[in-house]
Short mmCIF file of C-alpha atoms and ligand atoms in Angstrom, two decimals:
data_model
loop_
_atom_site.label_atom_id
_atom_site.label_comp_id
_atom_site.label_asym_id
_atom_site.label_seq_id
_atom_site.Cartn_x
_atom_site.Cartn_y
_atom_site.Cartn_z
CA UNK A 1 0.00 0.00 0.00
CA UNK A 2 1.28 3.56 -0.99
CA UNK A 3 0.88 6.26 1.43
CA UNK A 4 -1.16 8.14 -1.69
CA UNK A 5 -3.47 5.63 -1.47
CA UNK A 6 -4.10 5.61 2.39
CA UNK A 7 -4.65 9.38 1.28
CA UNK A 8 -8.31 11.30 3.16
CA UNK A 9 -10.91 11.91 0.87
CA UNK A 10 -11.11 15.36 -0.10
CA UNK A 11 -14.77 16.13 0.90
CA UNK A 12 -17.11 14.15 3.12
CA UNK A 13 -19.74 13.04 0.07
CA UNK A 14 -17.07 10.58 -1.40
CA UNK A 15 -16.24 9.24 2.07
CA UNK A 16 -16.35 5.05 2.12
CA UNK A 17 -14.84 2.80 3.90
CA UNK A 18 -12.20 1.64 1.52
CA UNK A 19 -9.33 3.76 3.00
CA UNK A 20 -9.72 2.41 6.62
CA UNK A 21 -10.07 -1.32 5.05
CA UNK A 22 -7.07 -0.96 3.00
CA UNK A 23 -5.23 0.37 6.43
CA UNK A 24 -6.22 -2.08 8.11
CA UNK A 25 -5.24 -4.88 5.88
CA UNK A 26 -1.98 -2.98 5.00
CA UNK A 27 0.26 -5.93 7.10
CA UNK A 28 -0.49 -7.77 3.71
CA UNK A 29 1.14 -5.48 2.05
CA UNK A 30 4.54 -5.83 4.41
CA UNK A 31 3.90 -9.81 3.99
CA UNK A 32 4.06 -9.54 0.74
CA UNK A 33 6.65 -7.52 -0.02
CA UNK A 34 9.18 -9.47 2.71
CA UNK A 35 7.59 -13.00 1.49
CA UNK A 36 8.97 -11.21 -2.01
CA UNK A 37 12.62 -11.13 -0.89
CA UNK A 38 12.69 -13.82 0.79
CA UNK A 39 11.41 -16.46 -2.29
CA UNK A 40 13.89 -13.96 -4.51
CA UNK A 41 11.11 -12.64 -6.65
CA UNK A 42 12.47 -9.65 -7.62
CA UNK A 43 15.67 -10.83 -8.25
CA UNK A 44 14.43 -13.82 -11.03
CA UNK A 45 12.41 -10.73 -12.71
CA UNK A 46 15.25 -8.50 -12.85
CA UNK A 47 17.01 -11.86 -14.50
CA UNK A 48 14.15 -12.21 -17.31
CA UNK A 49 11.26 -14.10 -15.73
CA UNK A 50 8.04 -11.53 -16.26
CA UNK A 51 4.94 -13.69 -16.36
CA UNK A 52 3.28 -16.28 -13.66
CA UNK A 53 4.33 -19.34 -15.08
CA UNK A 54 8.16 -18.44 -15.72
CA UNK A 55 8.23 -16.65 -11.95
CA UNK A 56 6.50 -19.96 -11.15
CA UNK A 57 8.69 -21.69 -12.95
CA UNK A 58 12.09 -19.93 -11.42
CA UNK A 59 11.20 -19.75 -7.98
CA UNK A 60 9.57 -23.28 -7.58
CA UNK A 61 6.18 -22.59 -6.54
CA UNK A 62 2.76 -22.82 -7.75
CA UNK A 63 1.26 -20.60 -10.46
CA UNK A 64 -1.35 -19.46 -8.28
CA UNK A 65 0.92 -18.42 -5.62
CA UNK A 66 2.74 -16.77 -8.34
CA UNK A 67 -0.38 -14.91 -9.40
CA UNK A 68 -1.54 -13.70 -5.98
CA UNK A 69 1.80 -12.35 -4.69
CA UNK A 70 2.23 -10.72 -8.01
CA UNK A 71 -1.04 -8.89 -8.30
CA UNK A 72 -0.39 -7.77 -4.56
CA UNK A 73 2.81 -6.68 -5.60
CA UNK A 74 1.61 -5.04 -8.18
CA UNK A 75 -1.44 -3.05 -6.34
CA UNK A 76 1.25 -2.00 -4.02
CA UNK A 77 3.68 -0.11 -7.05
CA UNK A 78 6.38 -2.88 -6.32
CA UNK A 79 5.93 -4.11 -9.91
CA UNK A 80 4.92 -2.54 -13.10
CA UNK A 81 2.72 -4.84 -15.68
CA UNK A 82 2.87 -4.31 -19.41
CA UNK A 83 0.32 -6.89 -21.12
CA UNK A 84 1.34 -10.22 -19.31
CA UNK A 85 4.86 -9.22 -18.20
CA UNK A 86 5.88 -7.78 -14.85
CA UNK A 87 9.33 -5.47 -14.32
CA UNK A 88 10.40 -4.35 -11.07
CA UNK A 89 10.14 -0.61 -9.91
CA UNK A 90 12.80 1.48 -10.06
CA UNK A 91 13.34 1.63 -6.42
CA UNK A 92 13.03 -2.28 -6.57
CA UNK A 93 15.17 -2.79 -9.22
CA UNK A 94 17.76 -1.05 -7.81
CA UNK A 95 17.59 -2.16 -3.91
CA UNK A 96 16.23 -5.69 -4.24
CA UNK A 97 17.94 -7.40 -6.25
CA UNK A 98 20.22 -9.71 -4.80
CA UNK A 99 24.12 -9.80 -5.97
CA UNK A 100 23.34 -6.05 -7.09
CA UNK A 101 25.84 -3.47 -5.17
CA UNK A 102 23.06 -1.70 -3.07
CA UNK A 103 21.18 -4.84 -2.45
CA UNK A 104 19.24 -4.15 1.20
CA UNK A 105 17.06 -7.51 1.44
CA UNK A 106 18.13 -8.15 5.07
CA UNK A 107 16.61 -4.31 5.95
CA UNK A 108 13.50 -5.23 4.56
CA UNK A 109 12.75 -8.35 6.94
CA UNK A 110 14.49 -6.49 9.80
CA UNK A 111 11.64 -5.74 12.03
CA UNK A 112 9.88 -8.79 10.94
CA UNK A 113 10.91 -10.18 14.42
CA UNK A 114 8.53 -8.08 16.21
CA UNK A 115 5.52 -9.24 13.73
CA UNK A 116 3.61 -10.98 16.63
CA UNK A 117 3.85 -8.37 19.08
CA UNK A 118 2.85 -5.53 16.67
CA UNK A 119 -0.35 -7.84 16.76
CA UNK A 120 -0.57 -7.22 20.37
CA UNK A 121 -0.15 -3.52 19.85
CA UNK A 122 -3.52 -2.83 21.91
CA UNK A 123 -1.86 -4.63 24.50
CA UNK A 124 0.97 -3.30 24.97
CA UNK A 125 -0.51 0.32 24.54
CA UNK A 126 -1.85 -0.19 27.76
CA UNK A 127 1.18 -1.01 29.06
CA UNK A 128 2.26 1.54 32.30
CA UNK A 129 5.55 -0.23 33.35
CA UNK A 130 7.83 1.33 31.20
CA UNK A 131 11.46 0.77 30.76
CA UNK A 132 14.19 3.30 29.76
CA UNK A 133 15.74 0.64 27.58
CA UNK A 134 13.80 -2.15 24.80
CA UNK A 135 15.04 -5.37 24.50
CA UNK A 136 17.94 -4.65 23.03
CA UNK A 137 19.62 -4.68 26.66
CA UNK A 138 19.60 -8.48 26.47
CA UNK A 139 21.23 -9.39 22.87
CA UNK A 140 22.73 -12.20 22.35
CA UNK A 141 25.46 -11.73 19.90
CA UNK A 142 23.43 -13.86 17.54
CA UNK A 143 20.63 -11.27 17.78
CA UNK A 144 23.04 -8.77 17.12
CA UNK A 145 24.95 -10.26 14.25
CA UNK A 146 21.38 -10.78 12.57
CA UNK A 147 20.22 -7.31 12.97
CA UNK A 148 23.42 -5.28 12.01
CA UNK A 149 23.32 -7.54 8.89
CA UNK A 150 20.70 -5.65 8.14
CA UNK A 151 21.30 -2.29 9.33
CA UNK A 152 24.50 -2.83 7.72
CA UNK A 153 22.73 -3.58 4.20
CA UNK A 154 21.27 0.22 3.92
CA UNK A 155 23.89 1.72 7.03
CA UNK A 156 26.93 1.52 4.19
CA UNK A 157 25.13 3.74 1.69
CA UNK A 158 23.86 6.22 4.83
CA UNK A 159 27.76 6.02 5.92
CA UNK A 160 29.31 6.79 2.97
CA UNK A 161 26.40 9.81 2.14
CA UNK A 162 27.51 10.93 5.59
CA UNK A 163 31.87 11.14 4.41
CA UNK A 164 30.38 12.87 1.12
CA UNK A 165 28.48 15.68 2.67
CA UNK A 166 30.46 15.95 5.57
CA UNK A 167 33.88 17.84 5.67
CA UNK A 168 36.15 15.94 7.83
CA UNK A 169 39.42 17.01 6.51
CA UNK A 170 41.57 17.84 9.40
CA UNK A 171 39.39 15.53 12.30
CA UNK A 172 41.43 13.37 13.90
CA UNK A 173 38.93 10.45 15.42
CA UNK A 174 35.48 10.01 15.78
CA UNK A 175 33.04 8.45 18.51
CA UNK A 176 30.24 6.80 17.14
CA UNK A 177 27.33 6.92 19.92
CA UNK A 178 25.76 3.60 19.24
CA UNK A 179 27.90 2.66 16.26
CA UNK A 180 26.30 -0.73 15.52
CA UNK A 181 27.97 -2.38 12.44
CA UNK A 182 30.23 0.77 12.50
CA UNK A 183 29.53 1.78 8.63
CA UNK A 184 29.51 5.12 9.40
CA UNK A 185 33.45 4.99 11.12
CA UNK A 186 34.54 2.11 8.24
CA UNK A 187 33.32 4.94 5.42
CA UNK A 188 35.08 7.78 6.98
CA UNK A 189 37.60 6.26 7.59
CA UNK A 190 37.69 4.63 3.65
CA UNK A 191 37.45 8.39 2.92
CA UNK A 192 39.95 10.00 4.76
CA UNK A 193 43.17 8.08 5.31
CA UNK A 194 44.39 9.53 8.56
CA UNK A 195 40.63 9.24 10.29
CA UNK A 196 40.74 6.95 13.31
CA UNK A 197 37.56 5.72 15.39
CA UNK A 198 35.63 4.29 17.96
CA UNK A 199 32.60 2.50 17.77
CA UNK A 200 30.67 2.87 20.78
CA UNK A 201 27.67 -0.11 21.23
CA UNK A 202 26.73 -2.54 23.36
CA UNK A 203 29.30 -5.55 24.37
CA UNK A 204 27.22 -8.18 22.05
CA UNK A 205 27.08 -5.74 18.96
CA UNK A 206 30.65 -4.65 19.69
CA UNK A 207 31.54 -8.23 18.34
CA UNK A 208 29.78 -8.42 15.10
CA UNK A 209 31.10 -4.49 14.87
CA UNK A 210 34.27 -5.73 14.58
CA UNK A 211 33.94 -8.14 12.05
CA UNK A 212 32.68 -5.61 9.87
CA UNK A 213 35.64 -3.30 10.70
CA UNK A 214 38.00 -5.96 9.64
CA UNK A 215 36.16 -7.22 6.42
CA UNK A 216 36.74 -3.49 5.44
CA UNK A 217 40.58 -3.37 5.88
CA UNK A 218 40.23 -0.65 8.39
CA UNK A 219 41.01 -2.64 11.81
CA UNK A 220 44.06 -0.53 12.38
CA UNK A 221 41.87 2.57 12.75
CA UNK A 222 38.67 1.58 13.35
CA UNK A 223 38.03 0.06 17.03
CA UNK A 224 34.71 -0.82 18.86
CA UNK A 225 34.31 -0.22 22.42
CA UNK A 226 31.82 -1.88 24.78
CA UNK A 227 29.84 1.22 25.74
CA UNK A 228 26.12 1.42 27.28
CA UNK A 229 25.51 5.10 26.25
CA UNK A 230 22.91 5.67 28.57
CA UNK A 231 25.23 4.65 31.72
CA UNK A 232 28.59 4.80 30.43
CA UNK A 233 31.65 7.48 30.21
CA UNK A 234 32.45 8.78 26.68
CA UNK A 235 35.85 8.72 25.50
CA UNK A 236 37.65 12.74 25.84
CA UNK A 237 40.04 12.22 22.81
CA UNK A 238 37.51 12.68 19.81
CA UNK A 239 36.76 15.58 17.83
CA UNK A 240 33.75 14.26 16.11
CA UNK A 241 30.69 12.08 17.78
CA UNK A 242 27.83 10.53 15.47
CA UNK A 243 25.02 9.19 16.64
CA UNK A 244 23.31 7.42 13.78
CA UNK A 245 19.71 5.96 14.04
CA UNK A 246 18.82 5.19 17.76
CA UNK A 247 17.15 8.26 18.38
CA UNK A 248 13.41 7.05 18.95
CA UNK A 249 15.00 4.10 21.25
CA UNK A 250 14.93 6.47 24.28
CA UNK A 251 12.54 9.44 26.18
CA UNK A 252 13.55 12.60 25.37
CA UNK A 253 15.39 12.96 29.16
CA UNK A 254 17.84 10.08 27.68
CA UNK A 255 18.35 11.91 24.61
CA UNK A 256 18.52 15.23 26.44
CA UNK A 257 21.44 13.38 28.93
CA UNK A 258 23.45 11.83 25.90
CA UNK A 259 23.80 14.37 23.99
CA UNK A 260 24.95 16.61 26.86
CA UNK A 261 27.65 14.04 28.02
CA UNK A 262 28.72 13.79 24.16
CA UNK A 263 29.48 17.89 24.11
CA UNK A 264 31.13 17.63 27.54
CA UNK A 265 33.40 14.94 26.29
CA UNK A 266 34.07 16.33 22.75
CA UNK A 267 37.46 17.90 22.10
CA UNK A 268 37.49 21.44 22.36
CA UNK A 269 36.19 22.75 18.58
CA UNK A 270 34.49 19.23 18.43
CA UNK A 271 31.80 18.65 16.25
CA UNK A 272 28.40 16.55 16.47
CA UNK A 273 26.29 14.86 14.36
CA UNK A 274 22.96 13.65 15.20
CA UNK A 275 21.26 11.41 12.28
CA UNK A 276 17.55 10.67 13.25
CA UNK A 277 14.33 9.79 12.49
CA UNK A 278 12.52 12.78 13.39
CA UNK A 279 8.86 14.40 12.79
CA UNK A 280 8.37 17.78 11.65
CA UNK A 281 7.66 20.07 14.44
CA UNK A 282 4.32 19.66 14.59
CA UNK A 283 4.40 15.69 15.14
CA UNK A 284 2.02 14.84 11.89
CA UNK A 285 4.96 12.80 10.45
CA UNK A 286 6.16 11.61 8.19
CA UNK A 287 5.44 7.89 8.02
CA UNK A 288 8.79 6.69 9.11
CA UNK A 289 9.91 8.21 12.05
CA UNK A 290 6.28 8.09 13.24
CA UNK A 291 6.50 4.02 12.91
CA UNK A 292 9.85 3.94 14.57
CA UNK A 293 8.40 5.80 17.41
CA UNK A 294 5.28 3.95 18.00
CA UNK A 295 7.50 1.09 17.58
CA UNK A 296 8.92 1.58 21.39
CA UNK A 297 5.64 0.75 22.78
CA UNK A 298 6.38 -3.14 21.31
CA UNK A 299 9.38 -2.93 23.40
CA UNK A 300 7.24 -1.60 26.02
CA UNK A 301 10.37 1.02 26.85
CA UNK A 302 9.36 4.48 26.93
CA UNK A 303 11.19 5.75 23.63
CA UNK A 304 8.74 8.02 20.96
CA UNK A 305 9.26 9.92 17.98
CA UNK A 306 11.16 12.88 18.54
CA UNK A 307 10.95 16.16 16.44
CA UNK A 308 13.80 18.53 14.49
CA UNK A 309 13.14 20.97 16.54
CA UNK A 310 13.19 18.92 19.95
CA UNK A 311 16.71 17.25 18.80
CA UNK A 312 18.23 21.01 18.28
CA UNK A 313 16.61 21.81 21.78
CA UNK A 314 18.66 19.21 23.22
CA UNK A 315 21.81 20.51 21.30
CA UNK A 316 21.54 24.09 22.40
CA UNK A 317 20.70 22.95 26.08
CA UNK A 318 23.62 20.97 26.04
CA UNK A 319 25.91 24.07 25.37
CA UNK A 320 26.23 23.01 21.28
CA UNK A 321 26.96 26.15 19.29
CA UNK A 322 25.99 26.71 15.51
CA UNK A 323 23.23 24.38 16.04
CA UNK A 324 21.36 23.48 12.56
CA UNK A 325 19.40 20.58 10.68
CA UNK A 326 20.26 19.65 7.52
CA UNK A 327 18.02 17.31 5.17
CA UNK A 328 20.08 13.88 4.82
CA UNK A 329 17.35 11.34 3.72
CA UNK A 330 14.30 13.18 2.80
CA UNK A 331 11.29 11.47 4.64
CA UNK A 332 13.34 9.10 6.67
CA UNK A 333 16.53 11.21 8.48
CA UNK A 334 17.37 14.56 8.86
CA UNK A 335 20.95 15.07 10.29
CA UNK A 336 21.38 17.96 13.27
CA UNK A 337 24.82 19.46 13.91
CA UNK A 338 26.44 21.60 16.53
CA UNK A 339 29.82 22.50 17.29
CA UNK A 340 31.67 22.61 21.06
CA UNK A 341 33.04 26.38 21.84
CA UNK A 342 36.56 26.18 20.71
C1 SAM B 401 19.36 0.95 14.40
S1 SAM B 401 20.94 0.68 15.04
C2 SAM B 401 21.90 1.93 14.22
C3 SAM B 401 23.35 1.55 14.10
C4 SAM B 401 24.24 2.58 13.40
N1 SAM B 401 24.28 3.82 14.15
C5 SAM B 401 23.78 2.83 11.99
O1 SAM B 401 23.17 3.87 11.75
O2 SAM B 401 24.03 1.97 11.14
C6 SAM B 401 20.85 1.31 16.71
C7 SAM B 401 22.11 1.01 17.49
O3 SAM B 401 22.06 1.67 18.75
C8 SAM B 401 22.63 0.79 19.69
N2 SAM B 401 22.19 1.14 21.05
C9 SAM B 401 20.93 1.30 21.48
N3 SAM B 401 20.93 1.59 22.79
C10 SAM B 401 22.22 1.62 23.18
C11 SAM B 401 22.86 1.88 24.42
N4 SAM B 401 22.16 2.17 25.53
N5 SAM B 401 24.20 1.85 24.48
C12 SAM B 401 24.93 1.57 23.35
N6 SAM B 401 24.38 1.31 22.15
C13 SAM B 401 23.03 1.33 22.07
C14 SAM B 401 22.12 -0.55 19.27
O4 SAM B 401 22.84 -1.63 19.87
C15 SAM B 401 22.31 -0.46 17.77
O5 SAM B 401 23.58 -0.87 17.39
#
């Protein structure tokens, strides 16, 4: 389901019920677009197979399972049908397809662990016990090494958008608040040869982080830290601290407290980097950081959608100067900077 078509009616004579259906039924719509990746649909279109019977054929499954996924897929503007032949969006084609250099399959069935408890979602908004952190307190490193696979699959194209639009020339090493796989340290430091860092994440994700690391050939900069941010010292030898895609994990008091231990730790000149999922400023959206948000209450934990204009609050309470937002993925992340007073 496109967001267009979940759109209000304009005027209250052509009001049905078709909009709150489709809503409602909009998990098939998720289904269908994970159960997609995971049979490799896309990828045997993008290899030639464009009718039922040859995606059938490819993929070893019925025709009619073949049909139905396909015409969901197609309601949904995944696929694009020309007489009997299907060819994948352009956003498909070029993030779905497996083998292909931005391939981000794992992403897409990343939150599908939390499927049954998104079911319980009336449940656990009733919920008054509360935690400051979600569940990802107890990882296992298993846990972790399956979900930084997939943060990693989109996290390397967010890190290395980060080095591009980012001058770093002249920093000498960076703290990454909550680093995960660490692709926003390996791509600075791919992009700037005298860049060191430290990945700051929990002890389980600091493992996985460091296979990443070394698959990259940056071990000898790059280093991962065990690091609870929320409890935890930060290291006083950095002159740059990112904190990349946590933000709706935690109340705004946590953010508030992180951010203002990150500025008193920063080098002096030190600059900061927030990258999060925030609304506008007056809450109404968009989709995505309003999803990550509500997500919190699944991890009954009391994190929520925070704003732009909340995240530079915390900044210039926390003594930041030169505070501003910048756009860095429209509709999913805006990034907020501020400097510490040389
Ligand atoms: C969605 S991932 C983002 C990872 C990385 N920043 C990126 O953008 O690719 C969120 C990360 O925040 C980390 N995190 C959450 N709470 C944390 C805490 N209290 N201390 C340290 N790390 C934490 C998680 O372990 C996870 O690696």
């Amino acid at each position: 389901m496109t967001q267009g078509d979940q759109t209000r009616p304009a005027d209250t004579a052509s009001v049905t019920t078709v909009r709150l259906q489709n809503i409602a039924q909009s998990y098939g719509a998720s289904a269908a677009l994970m159960a997609a990746v995971e049979v490799g649909l896309f990828t045997a279109i993008s290899q030639g197979a464009g009718t039922y019977d040859e995606i059938a054929a490819a993929l070893s499954i019925h025709p009619t399972n073949a049909e139905r996924l396909m015409v969901m897929l197609c309601a949904t503007g995944l696929l694009e049908k020309t007489g009997d032949r299907h060819a994948n969006a352009p956003d498909v084609e070029r993030f779905l397809v497996a083998g292909k250099p931005g391939y981000m399959g794992p992403w897409i069935t990343f939150t599908k662990p939390q499927w049954n408890e998104w079911g319980r979602l009336g449940e656990h908004i009733r919920a008054t016990d509360l935690k400051v952190m979600g569940a990802i307190e107890t990882f296992t490193v298993a846990d972790a090494r399956r979900y930084h696979n997939a943060t990693y699959a989109i996290g390397m194209g967010a890190g290395r958008r980060f080095a591009r639009q980012v001058d770093l020339r002249g920093r000498a090493r960076i703290m990454d608040i909550g680093g995960g796989s660490g692709a926003y340290c390996i791509a600075a430091a791919k992009e700037h040869a005298g860049l060191r860092a430290v990945v700051l994440d929990l002890p389980a994700v600091c493992e996985v982080a460091r296979e990443f690391i070394a698959a990259n050939g940056v071990a000898d900069r790059v280093e991962a830290q065990a690091c609870n941010f929320v409890r935890d010292p930060f290291p006083t030898d950095c002159d740059v601290a990112i904190m990349a895609s946590n933000l709706p994990m935690y109340s705004r008091e946590t953010i508030a407290a992180v951010i203002r231990k990150a500025h008193d730790a920063l080098l002096a000149g030190g600059e900061m980097h927030l990258i999060g999922e925030t609304t506008n400023d007056s809450r109404t959206g968009p989709w995505g950081p309003a999803y990550w948000g509500l997500g919190q209450a699944v991890n009954d934990s009391l994190g929520l959608a925070h704003s732009e204009a909340d995240v530079i609050g915390y900044f210039r309470a926390a003594g930041f100067a030169s505070v501003a937002a910048h756009e860095f993925i429209p509709g999913a992340l805006s990034r907020i900077t501020g400097t510490r007073a040389a």
